[in-house]
PDB file of C-alpha atoms in Angstrom:
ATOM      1  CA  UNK A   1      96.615  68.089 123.145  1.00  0.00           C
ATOM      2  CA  UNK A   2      99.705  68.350 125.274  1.00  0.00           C
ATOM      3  CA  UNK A   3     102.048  68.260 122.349  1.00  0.00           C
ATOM      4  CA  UNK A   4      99.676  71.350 120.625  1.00  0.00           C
ATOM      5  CA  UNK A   5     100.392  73.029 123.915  1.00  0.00           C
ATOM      6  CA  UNK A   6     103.854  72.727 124.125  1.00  0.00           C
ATOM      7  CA  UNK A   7     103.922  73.457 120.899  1.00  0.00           C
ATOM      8  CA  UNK A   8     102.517  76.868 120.614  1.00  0.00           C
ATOM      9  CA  UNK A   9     104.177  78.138 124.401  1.00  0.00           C
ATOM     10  CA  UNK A  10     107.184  76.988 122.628  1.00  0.00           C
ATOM     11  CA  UNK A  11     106.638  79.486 119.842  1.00  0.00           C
ATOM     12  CA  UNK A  12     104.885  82.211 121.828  1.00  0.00           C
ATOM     13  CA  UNK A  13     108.280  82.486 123.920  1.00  0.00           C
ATOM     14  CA  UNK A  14     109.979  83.186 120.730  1.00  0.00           C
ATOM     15  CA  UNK A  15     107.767  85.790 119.775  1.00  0.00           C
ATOM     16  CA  UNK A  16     108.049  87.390 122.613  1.00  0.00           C
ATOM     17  CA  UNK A  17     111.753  87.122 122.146  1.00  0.00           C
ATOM     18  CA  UNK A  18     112.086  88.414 118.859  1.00  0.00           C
ATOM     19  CA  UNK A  19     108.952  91.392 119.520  1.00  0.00           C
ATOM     20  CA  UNK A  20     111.884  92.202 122.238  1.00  0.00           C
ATOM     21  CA  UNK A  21     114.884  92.293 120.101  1.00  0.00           C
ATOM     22  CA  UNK A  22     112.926  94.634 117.498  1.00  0.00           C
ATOM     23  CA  UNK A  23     112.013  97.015 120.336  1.00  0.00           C
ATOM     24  CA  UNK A  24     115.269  96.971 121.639  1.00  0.00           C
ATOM     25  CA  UNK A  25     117.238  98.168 118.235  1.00  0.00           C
ATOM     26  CA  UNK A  26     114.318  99.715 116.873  1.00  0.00           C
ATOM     27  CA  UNK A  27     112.047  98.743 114.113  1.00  0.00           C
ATOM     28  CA  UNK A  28     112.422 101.340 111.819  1.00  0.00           C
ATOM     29  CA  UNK A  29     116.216 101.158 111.945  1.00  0.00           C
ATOM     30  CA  UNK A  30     116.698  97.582 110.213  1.00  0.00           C
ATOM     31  CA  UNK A  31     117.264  98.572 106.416  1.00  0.00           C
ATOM     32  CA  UNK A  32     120.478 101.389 107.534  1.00  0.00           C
ATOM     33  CA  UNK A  33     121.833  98.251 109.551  1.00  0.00           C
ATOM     34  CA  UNK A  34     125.326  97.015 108.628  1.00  0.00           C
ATOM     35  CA  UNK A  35     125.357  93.090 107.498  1.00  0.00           C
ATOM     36  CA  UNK A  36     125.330  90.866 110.388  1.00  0.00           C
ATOM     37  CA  UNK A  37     128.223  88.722 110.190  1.00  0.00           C
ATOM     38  CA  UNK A  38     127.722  86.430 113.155  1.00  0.00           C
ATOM     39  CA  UNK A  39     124.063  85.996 112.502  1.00  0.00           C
ATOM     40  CA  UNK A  40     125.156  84.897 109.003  1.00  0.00           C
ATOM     41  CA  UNK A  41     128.198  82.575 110.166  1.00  0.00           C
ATOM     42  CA  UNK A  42     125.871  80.943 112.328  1.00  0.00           C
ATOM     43  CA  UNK A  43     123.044  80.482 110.325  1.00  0.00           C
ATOM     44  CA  UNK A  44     125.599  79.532 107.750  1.00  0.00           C
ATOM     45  CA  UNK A  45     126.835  76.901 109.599  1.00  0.00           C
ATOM     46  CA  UNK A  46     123.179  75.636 110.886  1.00  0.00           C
ATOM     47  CA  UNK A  47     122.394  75.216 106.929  1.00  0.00           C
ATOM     48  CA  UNK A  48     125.407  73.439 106.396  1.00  0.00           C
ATOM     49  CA  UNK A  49     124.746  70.829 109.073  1.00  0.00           C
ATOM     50  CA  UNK A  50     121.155  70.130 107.448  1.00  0.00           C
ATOM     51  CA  UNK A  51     122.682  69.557 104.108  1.00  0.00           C
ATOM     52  CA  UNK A  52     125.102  67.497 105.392  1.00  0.00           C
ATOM     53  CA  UNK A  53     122.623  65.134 106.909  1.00  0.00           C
ATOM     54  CA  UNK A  54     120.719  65.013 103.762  1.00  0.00           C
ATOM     55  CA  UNK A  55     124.088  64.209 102.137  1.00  0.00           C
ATOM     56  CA  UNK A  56     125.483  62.168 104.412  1.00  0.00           C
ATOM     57  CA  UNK A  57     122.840  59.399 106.096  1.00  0.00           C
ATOM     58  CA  UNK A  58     125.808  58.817 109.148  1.00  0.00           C
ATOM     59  CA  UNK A  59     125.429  62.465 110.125  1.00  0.00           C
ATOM     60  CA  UNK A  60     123.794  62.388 113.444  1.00  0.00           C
ATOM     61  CA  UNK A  61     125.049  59.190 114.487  1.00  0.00           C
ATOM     62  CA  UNK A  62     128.370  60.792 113.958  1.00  0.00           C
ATOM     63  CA  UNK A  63     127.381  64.611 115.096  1.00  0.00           C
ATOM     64  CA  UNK A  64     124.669  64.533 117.779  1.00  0.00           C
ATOM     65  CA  UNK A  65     125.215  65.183 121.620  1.00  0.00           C
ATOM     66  CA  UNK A  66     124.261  61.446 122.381  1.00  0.00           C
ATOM     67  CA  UNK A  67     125.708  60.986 125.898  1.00  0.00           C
ATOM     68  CA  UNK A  68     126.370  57.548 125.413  1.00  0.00           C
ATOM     69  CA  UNK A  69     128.338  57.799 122.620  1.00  0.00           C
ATOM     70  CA  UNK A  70     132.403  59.490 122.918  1.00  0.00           C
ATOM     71  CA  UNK A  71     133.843  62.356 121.119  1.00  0.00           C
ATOM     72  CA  UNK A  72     134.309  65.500 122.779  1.00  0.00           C
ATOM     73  CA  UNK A  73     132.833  67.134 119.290  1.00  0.00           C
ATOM     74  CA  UNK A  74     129.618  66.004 119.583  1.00  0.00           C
ATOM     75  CA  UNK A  75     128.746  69.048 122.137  1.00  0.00           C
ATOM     76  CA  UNK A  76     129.197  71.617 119.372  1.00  0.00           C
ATOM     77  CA  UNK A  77     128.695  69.870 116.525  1.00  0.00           C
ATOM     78  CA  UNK A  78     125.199  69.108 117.715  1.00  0.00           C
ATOM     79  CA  UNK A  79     124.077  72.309 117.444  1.00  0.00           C
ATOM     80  CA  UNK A  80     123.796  72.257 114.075  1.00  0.00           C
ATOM     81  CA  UNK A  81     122.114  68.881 113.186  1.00  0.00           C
ATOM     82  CA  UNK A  82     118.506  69.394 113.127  1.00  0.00           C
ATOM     83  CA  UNK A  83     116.015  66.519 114.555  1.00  0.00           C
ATOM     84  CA  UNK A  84     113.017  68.529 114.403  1.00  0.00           C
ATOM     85  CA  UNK A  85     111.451  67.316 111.007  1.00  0.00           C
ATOM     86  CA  UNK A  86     110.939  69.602 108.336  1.00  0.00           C
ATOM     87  CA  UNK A  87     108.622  72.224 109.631  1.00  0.00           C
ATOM     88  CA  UNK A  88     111.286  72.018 112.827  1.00  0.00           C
ATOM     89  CA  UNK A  89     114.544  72.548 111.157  1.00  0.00           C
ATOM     90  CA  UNK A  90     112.752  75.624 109.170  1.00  0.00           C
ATOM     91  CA  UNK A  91     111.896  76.948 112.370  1.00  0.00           C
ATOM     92  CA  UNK A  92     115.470  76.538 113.865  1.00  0.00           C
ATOM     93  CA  UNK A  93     117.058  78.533 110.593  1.00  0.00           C
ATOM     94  CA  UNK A  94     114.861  81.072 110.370  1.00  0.00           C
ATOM     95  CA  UNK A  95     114.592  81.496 114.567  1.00  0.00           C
ATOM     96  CA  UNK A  96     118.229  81.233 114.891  1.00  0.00           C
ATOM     97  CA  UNK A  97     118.747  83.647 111.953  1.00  0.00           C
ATOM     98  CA  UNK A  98     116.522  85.985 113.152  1.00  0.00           C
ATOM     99  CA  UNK A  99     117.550  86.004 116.834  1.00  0.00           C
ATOM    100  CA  UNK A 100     121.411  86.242 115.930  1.00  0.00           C
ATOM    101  CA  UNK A 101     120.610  89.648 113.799  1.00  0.00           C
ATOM    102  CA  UNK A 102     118.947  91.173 116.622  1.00  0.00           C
ATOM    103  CA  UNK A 103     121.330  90.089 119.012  1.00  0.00           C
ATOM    104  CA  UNK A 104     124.427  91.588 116.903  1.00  0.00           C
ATOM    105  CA  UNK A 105     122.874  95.028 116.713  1.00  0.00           C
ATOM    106  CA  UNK A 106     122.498  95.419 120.349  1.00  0.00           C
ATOM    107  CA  UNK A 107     125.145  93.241 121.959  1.00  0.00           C
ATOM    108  CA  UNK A 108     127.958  93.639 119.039  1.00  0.00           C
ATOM    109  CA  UNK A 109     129.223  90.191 117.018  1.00  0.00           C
ATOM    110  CA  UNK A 110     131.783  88.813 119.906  1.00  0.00           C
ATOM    111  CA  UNK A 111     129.261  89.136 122.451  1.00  0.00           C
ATOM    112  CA  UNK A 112     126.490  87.538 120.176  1.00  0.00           C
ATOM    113  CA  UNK A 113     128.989  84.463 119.195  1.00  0.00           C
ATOM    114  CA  UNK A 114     129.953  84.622 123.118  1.00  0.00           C
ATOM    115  CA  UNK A 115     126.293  84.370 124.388  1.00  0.00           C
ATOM    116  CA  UNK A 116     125.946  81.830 121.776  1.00  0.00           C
ATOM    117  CA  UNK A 117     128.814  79.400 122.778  1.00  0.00           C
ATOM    118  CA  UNK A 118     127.262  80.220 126.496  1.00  0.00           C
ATOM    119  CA  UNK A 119     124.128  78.528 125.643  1.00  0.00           C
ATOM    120  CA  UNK A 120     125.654  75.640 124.137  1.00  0.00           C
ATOM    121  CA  UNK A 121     128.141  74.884 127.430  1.00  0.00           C
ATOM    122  CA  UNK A 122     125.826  76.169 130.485  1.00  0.00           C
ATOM    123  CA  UNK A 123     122.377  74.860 130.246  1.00  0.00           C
ATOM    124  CA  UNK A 124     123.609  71.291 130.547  1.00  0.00           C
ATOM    125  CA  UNK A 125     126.046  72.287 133.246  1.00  0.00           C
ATOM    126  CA  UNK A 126     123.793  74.026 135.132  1.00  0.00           C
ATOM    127  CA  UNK A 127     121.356  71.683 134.906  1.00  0.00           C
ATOM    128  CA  UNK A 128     123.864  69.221 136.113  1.00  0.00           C
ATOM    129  CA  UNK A 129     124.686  71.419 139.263  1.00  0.00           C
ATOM    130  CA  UNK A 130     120.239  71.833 140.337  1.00  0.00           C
ATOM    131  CA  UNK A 131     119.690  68.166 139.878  1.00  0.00           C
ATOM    132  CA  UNK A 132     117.868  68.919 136.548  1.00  0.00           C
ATOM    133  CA  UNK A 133     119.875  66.925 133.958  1.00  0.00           C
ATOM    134  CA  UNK A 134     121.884  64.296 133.045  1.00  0.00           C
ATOM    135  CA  UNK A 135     124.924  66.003 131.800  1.00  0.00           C
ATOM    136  CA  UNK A 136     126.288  68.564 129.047  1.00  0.00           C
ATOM    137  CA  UNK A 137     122.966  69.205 126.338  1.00  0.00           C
ATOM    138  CA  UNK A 138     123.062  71.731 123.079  1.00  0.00           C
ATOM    139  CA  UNK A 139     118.884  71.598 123.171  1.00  0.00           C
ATOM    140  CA  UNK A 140     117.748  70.973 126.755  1.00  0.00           C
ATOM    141  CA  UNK A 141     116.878  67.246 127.154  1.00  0.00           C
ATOM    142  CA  UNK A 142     117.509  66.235 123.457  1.00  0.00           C
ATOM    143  CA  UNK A 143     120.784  65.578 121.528  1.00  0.00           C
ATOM    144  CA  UNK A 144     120.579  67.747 118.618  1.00  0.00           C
ATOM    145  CA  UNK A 145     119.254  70.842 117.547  1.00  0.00           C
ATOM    146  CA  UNK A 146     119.756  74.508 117.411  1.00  0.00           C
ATOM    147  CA  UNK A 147     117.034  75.404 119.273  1.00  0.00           C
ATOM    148  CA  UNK A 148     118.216  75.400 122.837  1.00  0.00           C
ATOM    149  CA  UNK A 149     120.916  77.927 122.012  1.00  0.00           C
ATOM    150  CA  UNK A 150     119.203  80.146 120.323  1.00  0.00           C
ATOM    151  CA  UNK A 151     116.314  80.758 123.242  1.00  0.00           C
ATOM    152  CA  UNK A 152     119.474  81.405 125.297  1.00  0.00           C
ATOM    153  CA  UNK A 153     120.310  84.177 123.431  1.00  0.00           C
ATOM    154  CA  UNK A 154     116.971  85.129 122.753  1.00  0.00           C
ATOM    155  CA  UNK A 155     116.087  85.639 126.638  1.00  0.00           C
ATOM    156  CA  UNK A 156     119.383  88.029 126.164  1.00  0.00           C
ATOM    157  CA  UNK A 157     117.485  90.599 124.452  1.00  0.00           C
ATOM    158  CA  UNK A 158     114.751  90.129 126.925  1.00  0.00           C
ATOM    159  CA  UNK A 159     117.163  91.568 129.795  1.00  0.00           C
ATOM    160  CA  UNK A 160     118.073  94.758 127.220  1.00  0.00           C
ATOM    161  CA  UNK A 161     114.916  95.462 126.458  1.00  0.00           C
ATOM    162  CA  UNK A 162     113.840  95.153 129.986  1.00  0.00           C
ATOM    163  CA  UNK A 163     117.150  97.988 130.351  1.00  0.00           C
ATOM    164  CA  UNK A 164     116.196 100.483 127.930  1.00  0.00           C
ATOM    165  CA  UNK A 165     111.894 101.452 128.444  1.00  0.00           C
ATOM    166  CA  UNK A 166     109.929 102.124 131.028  1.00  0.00           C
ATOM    167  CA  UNK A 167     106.403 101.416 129.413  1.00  0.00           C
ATOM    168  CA  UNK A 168     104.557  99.365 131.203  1.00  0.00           C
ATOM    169  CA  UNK A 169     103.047  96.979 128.519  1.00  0.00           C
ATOM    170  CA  UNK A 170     106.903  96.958 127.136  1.00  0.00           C
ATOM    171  CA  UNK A 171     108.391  96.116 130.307  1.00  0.00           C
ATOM    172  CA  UNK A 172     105.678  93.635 131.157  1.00  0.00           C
ATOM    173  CA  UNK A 173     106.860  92.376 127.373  1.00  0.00           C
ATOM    174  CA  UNK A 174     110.175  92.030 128.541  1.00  0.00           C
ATOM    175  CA  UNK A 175     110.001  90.448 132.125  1.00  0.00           C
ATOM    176  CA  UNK A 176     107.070  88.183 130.720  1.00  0.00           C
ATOM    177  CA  UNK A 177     110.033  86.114 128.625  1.00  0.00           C
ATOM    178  CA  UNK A 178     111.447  84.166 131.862  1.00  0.00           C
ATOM    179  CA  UNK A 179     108.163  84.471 133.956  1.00  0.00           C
ATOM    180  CA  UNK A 180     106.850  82.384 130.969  1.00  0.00           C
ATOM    181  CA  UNK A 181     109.765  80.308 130.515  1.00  0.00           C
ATOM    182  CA  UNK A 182     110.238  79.386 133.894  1.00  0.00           C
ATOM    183  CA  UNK A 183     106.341  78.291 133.780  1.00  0.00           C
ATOM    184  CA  UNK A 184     106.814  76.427 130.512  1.00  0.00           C
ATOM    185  CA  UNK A 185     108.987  74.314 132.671  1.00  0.00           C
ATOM    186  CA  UNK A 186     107.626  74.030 135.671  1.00  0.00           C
ATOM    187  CA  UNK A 187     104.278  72.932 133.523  1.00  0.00           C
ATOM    188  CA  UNK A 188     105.513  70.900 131.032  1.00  0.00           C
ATOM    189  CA  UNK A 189     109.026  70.368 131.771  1.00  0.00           C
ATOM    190  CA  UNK A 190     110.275  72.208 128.295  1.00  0.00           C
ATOM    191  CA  UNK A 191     113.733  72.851 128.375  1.00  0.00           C
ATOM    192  CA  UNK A 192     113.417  75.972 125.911  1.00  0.00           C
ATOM    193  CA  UNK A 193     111.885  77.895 128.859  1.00  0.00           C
ATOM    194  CA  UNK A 194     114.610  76.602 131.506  1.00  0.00           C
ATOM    195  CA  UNK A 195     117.506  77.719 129.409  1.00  0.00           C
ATOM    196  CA  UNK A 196     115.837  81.105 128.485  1.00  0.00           C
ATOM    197  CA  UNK A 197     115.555  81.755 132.171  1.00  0.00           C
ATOM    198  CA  UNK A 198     119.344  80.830 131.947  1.00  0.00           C
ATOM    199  CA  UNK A 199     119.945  83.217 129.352  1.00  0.00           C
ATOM    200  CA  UNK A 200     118.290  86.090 130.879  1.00  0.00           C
ATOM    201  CA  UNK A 201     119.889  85.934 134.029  1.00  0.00           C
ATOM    202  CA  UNK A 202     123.800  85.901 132.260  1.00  0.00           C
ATOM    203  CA  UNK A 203     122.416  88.681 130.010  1.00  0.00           C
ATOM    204  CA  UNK A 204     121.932  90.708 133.444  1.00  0.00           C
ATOM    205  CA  UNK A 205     125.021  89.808 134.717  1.00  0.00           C
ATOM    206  CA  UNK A 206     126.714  90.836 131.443  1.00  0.00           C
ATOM    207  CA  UNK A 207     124.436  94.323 131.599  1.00  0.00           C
ATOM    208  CA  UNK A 208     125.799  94.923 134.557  1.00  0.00           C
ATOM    209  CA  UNK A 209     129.486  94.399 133.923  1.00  0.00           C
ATOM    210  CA  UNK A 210     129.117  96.877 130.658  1.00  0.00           C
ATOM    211  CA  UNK A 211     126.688  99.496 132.727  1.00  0.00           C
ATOM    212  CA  UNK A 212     130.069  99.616 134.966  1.00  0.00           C
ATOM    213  CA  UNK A 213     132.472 100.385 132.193  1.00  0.00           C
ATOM    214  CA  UNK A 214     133.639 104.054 130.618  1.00  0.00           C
ATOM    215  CA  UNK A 215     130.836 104.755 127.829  1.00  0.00           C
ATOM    216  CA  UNK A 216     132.550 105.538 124.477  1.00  0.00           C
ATOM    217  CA  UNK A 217     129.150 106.917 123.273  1.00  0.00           C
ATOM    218  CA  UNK A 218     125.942 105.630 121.903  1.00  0.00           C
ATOM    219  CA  UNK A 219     124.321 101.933 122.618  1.00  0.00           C
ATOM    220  CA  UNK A 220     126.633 100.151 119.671  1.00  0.00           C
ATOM    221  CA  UNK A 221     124.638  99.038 116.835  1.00  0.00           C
ATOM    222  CA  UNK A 222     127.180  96.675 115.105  1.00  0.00           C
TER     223      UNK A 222
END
């Protein structure tokens, strides 16, 4: 029963996530949208790593963020071996794909890749500096996986939809993603809520920066 739990808050954060990236860019304006490149790269290279490990039985051994193995690689590389089992890795593709569109239209592609690379190098960090972990982690408390990452810059959109209504059920929508997160792991200890919490809060800090600089027109949709 726990597992079905964790299971479905897992997803329902995602949801949320995602019902907050389409909000934020705007449902109706997804066919005009211009091809997004870092969504594709990094989906692109998340398909790659599961072929390779059906390809190549050595894969994770070689790839994953074990931290009792060396190789200063392993931290990256990790992201895009999949340990999830079949109905995991599709989720991680098709999450990850999903999340890295929205993201580009709102944010731009070098924020997207930058908030990306963020929630491969922080969570494990941070964790490190609270007490909460046992070093550097691409998926919070496992050693492979895409996952961990992409909440991150889920809980992103979170923060700019949060920015741009003022509905209640929307904003209640958008400061629901790291009210639930932070539950999810004060509950069950589930790192996808921790590091969406994590996300959120350097999506804020990143609003705020931009908020500050000279507008050169319209929220960029690239």
């Amino acid at each position: 029963m726990g597992a079905i739990v964790f299971n479905v808050t897992t997803a329902a954060l995602m949801v949320m996530m995602v019902n907050c990236g389409l909000g934020v860019v705007g449902r109706d304006t997804l066919r005009g949208r211009p091809l997004p490149w870092a969504a594709v790269a990094l989906t692109g290279l998340a398909v790659g790593g599961v072929l390779l490990q059906l390809v190549w039985s050595g894969a994770m051994d070689a790839l994953d963020a074990d931290p009792a193995k060396s190789g200063w690689w392993r931290e990256f590389t990790s992201v895009f071996m999949q340990n999830g089992g079949l109905f995991g890795g599709l989720w991680n593709l098709l999450t990850l794909a999903a999340v890295a569109a929205l993201a580009q239209w709102y944010w731009g592609g070098p924020l997207t890749l930058g908030f990306f690379l963020a929630g491969i190098l922080l969570p494990g960090r941070i964790d490190s500096l609270l007490g909460l972990g046992d070093g550097p982690s691409t998926d919070p408390r496992n050693f492979a996986g895409s996952s961990g990452a992409t909440y991150f810059l889920g809980a992103t959109l979170a923060l700019a939809f949060l920015t741009r209504t003022r509905l209640p059920k929307e904003l209640a929508l958008a400061a629901g993603v790291p009210a639930l997160g932070l539950a999810m792991w004060l509950a069950q200890e589930n790192g996808h809520g921790l590091v969406s919490v994590y996300g959120f809060a350097l999506a804020a800090a990143a609003w705020a920066i931009r908020a500050r600089l000279p507008r050169s027109g319209a929220a960029r949709a690239v």
